[in-house]
mmCIF file of C-alpha atoms in Angstrom:
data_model
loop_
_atom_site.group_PDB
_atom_site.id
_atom_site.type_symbol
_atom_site.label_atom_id
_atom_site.label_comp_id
_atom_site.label_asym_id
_atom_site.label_seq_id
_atom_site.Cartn_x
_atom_site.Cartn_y
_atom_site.Cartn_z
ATOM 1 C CA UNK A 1 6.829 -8.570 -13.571
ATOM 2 C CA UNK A 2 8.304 -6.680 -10.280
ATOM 3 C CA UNK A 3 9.556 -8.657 -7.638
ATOM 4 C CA UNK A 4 10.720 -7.340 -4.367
ATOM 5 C CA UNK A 5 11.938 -8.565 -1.637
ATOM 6 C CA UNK A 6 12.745 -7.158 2.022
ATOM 7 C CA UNK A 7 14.755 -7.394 5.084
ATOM 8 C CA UNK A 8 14.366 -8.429 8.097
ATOM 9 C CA UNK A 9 11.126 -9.556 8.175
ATOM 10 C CA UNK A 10 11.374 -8.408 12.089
ATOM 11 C CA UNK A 11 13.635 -6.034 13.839
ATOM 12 C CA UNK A 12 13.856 -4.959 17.751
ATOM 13 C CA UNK A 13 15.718 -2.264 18.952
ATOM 14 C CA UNK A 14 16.520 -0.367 21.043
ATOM 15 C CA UNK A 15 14.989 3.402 21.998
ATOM 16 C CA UNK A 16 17.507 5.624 20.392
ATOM 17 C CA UNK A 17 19.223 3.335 18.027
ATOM 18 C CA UNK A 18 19.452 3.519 14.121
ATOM 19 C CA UNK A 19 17.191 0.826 12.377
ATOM 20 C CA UNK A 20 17.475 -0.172 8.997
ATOM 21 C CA UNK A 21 15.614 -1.966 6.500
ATOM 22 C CA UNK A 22 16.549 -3.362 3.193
ATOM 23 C CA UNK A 23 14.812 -3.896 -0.347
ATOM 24 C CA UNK A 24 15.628 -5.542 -3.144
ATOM 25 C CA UNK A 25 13.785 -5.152 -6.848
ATOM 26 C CA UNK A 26 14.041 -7.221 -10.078
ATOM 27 C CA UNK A 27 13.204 -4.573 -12.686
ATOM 28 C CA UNK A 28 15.895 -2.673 -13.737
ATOM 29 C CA UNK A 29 13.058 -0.433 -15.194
ATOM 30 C CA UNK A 30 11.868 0.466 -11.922
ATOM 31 C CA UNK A 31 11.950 4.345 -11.144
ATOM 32 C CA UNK A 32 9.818 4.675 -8.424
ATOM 33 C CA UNK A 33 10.354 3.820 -4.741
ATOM 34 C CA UNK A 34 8.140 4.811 -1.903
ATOM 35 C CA UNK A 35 8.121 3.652 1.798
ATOM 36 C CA UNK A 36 5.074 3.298 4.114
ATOM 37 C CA UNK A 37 4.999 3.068 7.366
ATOM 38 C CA UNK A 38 1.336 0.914 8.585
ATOM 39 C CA UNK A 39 0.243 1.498 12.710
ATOM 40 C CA UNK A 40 -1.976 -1.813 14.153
ATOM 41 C CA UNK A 41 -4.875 -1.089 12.915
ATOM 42 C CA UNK A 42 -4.396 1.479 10.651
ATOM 43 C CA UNK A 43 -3.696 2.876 7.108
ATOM 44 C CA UNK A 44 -0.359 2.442 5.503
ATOM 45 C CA UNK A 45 0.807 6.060 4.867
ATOM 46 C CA UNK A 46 3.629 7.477 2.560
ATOM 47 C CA UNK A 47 6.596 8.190 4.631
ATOM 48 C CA UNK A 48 9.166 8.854 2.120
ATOM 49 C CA UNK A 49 10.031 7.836 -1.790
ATOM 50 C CA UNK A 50 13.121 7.900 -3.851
ATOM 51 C CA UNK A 51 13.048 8.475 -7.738
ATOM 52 C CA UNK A 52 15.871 6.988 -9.646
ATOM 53 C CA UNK A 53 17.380 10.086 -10.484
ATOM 54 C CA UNK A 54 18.600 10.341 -6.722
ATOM 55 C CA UNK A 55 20.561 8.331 -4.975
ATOM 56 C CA UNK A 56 19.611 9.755 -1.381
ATOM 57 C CA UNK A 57 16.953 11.733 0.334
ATOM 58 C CA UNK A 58 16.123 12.441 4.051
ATOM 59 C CA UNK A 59 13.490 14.050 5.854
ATOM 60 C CA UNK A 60 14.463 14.481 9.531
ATOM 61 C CA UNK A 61 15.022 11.264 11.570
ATOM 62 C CA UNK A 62 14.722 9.018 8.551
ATOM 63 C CA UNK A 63 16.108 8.534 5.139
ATOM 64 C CA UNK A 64 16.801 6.309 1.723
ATOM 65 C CA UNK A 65 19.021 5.326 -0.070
ATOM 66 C CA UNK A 66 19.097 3.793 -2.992
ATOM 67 C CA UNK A 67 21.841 1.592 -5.759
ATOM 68 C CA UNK A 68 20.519 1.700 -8.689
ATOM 69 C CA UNK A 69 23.642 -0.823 -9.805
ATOM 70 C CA UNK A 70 22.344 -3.058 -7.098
ATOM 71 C CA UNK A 71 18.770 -3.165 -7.612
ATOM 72 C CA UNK A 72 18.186 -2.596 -3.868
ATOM 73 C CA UNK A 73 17.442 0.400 -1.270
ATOM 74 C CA UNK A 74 16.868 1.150 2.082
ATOM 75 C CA UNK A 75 14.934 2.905 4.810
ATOM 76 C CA UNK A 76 17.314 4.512 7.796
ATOM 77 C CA UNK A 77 15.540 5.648 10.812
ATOM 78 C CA UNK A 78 17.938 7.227 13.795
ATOM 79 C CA UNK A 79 16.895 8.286 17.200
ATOM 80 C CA UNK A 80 13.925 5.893 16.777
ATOM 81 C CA UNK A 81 11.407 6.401 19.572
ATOM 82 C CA UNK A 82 8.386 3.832 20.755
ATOM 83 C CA UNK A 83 6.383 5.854 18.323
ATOM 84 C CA UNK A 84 8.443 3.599 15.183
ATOM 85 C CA UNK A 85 6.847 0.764 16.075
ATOM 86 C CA UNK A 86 4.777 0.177 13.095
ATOM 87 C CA UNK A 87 4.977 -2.312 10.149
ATOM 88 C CA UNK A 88 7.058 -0.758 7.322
ATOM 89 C CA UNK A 89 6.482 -1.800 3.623
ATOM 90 C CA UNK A 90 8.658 -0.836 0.708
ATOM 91 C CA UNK A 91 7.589 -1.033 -2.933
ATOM 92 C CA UNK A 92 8.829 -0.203 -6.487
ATOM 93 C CA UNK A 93 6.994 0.996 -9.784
ATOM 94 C CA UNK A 94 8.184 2.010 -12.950
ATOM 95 C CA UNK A 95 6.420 4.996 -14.720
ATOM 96 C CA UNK A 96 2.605 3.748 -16.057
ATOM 97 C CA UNK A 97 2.927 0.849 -13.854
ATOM 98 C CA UNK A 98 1.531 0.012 -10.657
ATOM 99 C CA UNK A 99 3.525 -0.420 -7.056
ATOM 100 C CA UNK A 100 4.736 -3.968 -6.248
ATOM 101 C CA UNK A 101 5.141 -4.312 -2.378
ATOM 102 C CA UNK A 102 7.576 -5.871 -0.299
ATOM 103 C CA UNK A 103 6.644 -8.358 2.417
ATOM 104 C CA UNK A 104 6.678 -6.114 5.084
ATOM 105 C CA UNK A 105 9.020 -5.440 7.863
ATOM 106 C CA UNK A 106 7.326 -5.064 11.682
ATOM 107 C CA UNK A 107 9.699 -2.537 14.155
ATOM 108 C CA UNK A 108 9.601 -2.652 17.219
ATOM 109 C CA UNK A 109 11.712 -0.102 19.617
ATOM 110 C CA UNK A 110 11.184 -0.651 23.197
ATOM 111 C CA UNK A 111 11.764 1.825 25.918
ATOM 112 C CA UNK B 1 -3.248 15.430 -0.085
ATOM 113 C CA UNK B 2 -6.526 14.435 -1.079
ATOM 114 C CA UNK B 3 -9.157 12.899 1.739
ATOM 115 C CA UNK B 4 -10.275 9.797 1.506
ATOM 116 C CA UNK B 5 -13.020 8.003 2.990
ATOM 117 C CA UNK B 6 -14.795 3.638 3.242
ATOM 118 C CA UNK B 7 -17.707 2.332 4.051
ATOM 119 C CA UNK B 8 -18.136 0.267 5.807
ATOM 120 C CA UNK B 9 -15.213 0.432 7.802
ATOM 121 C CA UNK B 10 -16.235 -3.295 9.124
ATOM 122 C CA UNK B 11 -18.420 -6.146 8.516
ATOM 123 C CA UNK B 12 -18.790 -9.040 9.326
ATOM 124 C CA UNK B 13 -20.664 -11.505 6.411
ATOM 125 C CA UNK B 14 -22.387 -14.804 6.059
ATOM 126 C CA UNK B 15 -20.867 -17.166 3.489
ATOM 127 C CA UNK B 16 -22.327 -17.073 -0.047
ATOM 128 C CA UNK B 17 -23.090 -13.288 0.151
ATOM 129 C CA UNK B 18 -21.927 -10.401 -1.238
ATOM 130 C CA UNK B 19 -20.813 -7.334 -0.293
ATOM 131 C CA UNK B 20 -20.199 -4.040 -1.770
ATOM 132 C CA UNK B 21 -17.417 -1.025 -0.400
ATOM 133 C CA UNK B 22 -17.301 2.392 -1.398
ATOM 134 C CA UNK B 23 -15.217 4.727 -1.818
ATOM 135 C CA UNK B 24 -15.066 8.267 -2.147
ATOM 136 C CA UNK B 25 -12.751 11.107 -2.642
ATOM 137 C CA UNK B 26 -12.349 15.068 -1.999
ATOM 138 C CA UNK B 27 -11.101 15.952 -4.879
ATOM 139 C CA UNK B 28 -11.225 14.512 -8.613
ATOM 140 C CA UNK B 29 -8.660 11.744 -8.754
ATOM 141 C CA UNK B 30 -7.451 9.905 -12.265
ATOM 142 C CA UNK B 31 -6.147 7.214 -11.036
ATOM 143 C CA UNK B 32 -7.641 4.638 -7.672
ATOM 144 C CA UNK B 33 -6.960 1.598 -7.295
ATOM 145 C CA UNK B 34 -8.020 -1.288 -4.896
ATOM 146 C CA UNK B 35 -5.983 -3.683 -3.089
ATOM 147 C CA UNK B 36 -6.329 -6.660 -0.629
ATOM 148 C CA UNK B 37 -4.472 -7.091 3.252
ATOM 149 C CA UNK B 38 -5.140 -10.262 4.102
ATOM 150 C CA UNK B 39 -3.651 -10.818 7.942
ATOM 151 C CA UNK B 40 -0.619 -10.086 8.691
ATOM 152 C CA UNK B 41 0.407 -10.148 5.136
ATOM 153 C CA UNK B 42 1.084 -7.584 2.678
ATOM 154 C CA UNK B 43 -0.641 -5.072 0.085
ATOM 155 C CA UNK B 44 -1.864 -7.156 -3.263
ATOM 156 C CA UNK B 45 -3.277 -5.395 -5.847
ATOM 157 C CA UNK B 46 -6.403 -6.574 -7.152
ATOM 158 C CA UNK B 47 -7.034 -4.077 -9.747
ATOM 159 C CA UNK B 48 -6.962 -0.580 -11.041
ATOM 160 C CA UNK B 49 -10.436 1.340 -11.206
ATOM 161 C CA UNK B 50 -10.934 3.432 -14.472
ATOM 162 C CA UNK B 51 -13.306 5.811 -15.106
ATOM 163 C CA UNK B 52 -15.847 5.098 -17.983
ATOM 164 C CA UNK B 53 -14.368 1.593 -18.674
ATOM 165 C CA UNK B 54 -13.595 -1.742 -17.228
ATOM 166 C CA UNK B 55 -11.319 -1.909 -14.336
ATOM 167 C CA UNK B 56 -7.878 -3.906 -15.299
ATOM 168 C CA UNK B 57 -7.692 -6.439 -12.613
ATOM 169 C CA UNK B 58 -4.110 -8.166 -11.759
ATOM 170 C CA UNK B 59 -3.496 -11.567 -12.293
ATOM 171 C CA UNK B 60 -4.955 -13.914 -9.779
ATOM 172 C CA UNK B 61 -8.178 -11.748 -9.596
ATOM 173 C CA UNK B 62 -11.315 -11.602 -12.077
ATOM 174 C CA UNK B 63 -14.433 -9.494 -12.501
ATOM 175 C CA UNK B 64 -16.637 -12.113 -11.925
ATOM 176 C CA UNK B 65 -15.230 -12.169 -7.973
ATOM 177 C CA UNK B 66 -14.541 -8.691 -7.703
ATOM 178 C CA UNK B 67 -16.374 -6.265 -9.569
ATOM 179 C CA UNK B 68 -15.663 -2.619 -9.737
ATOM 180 C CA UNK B 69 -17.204 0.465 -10.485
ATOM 181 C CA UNK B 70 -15.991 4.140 -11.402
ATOM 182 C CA UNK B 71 -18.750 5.898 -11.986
ATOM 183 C CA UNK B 72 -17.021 9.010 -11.618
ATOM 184 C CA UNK B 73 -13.352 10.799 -10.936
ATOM 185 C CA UNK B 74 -14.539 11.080 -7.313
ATOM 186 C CA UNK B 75 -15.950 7.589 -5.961
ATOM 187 C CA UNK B 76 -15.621 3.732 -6.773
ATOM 188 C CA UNK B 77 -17.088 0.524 -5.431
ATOM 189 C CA UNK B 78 -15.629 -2.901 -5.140
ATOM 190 C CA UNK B 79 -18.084 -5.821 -4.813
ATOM 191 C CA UNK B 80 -16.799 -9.299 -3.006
ATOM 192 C CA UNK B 81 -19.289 -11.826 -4.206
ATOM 193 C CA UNK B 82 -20.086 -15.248 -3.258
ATOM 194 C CA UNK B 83 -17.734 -14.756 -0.082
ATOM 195 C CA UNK B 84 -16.031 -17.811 1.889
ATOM 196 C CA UNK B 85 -13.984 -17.276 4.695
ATOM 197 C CA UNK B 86 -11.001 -16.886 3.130
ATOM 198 C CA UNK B 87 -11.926 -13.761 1.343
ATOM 199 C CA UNK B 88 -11.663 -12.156 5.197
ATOM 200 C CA UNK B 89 -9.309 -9.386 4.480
ATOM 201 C CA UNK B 90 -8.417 -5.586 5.188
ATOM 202 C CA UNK B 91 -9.974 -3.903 1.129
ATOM 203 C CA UNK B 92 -8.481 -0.587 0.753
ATOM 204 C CA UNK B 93 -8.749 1.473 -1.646
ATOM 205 C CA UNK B 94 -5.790 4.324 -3.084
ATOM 206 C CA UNK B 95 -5.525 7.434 -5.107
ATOM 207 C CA UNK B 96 -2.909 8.454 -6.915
ATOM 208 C CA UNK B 97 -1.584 11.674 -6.628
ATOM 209 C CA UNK B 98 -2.448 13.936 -10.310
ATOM 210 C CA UNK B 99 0.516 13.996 -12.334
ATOM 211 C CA UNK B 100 2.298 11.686 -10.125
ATOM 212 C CA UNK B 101 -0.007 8.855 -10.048
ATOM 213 C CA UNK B 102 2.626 6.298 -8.729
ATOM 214 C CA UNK B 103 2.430 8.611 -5.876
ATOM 215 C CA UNK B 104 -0.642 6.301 -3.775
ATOM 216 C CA UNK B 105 -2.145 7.476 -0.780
ATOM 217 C CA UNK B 106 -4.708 5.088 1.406
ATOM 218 C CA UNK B 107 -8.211 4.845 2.389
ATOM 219 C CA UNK B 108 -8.804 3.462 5.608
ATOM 220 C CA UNK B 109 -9.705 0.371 4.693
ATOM 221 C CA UNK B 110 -12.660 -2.509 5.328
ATOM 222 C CA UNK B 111 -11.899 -5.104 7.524
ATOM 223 C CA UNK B 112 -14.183 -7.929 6.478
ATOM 224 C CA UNK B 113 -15.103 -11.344 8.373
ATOM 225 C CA UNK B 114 -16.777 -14.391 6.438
ATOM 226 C CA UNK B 115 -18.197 -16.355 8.921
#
């Protein structure tokens, strides 16, 4: 089955700076690749996704990319703000399957 | 997107009890799906809920633990039986979006104690 795996586990920065976080997937089949973004205490909730027919999509301050070659994409966020701080999961699916999640990557930008 | 609500949104739960979670949706949905968030860990599926037949649970979790219901395209339960501490968890339960059904949005979860 699916395996991903993602990077850093933690990440600080900075108000302002870029962050970046970093997935890897096993199934070449995979298709699918959403991002969510989960506040303490709260739901995790779609931020973005990437099908494999694109290799980039952004929506405002945030963006991914993906290399299909690779196996592996990515979640960009610039400008963060204190808002960002949340847990951010990645996960991969191929079409009839379900989503396999990534480990989870906690943010934390301090003013 | 469609709105999604749990009950409860908390309990807390003797040992050796059971305890059943609902869910229910605005809208007819095909596909839900339930999944475990066990502290400071990550989403694991524990199964998909189908309407009108069993649910197909993931490996690691079995009907006899977990059951599910779909009685309809609007509402499912999921049942944690015989609890023990370590079944203390965040249950949530997903839809997937209609003709996009890898497209999953979240309920707001159960956060469960077994005391």
């Amino acid at each position: 089955g699916e395996n991903v795996e993602q990077h850093p586990s933690t990440l600080s920065v900075q108000e302002g700076d870029s962050a970046v976080i970093k997935c890897t997937y096993s199934d070449s089949a995979s298709n699918y690749f959403p991002w969510y973004k989960q506040e303490l205490g709260k739901r995790p909730q779609l931020i973005i996704d990437i099908r494999s027919n694109v290799g980039e999509k952004k929506d405002q301050r945030i963006a991914v990319t993906l290399n299909k070659t690779a196996k592996h994409f990515s979640l960009h966020i610039t400008e963060t703000q204190p808002e960002d701080s949340a847990v951010y999961f990645c996960a991969a699916s191929n079409w009839g399957s379900t989503l396999t999640f990534g480990k989870g990557t906690m943010l934390l930008v301090s003013p | 997107s469609a709105v999604i609500s749990q009950k409860p949104s908390r309990d807390i739960c003797q040992r050796g009890t059971s305890l059943t979670i609902q869910c229910q949706v605005d809208s007819q949905v095909t596909m839900m799906f339930w999944y475990r968030q066990q502290p400071g860990q990550s989403l694991t599926l524990i199964a998909t809920a189908n309407q009108g037949s069993e649910a197909t649970y993931e490996s690691g979790f079995v009907i006899d633990k977990f059951p599910i219901s779909r009685p309809n395209l609007t509402f499912s339960t999921l049942t944690v039986s015989n609890m023990s501490p370590e079944d203390s968890s965040i249950y949530l339960c997903s839809v997937g979006r209609e003709n996009r059904g890898d497209e999953q949005f979240f309920g707001p979860g159960t956060r469960l104690t077994v005391l």
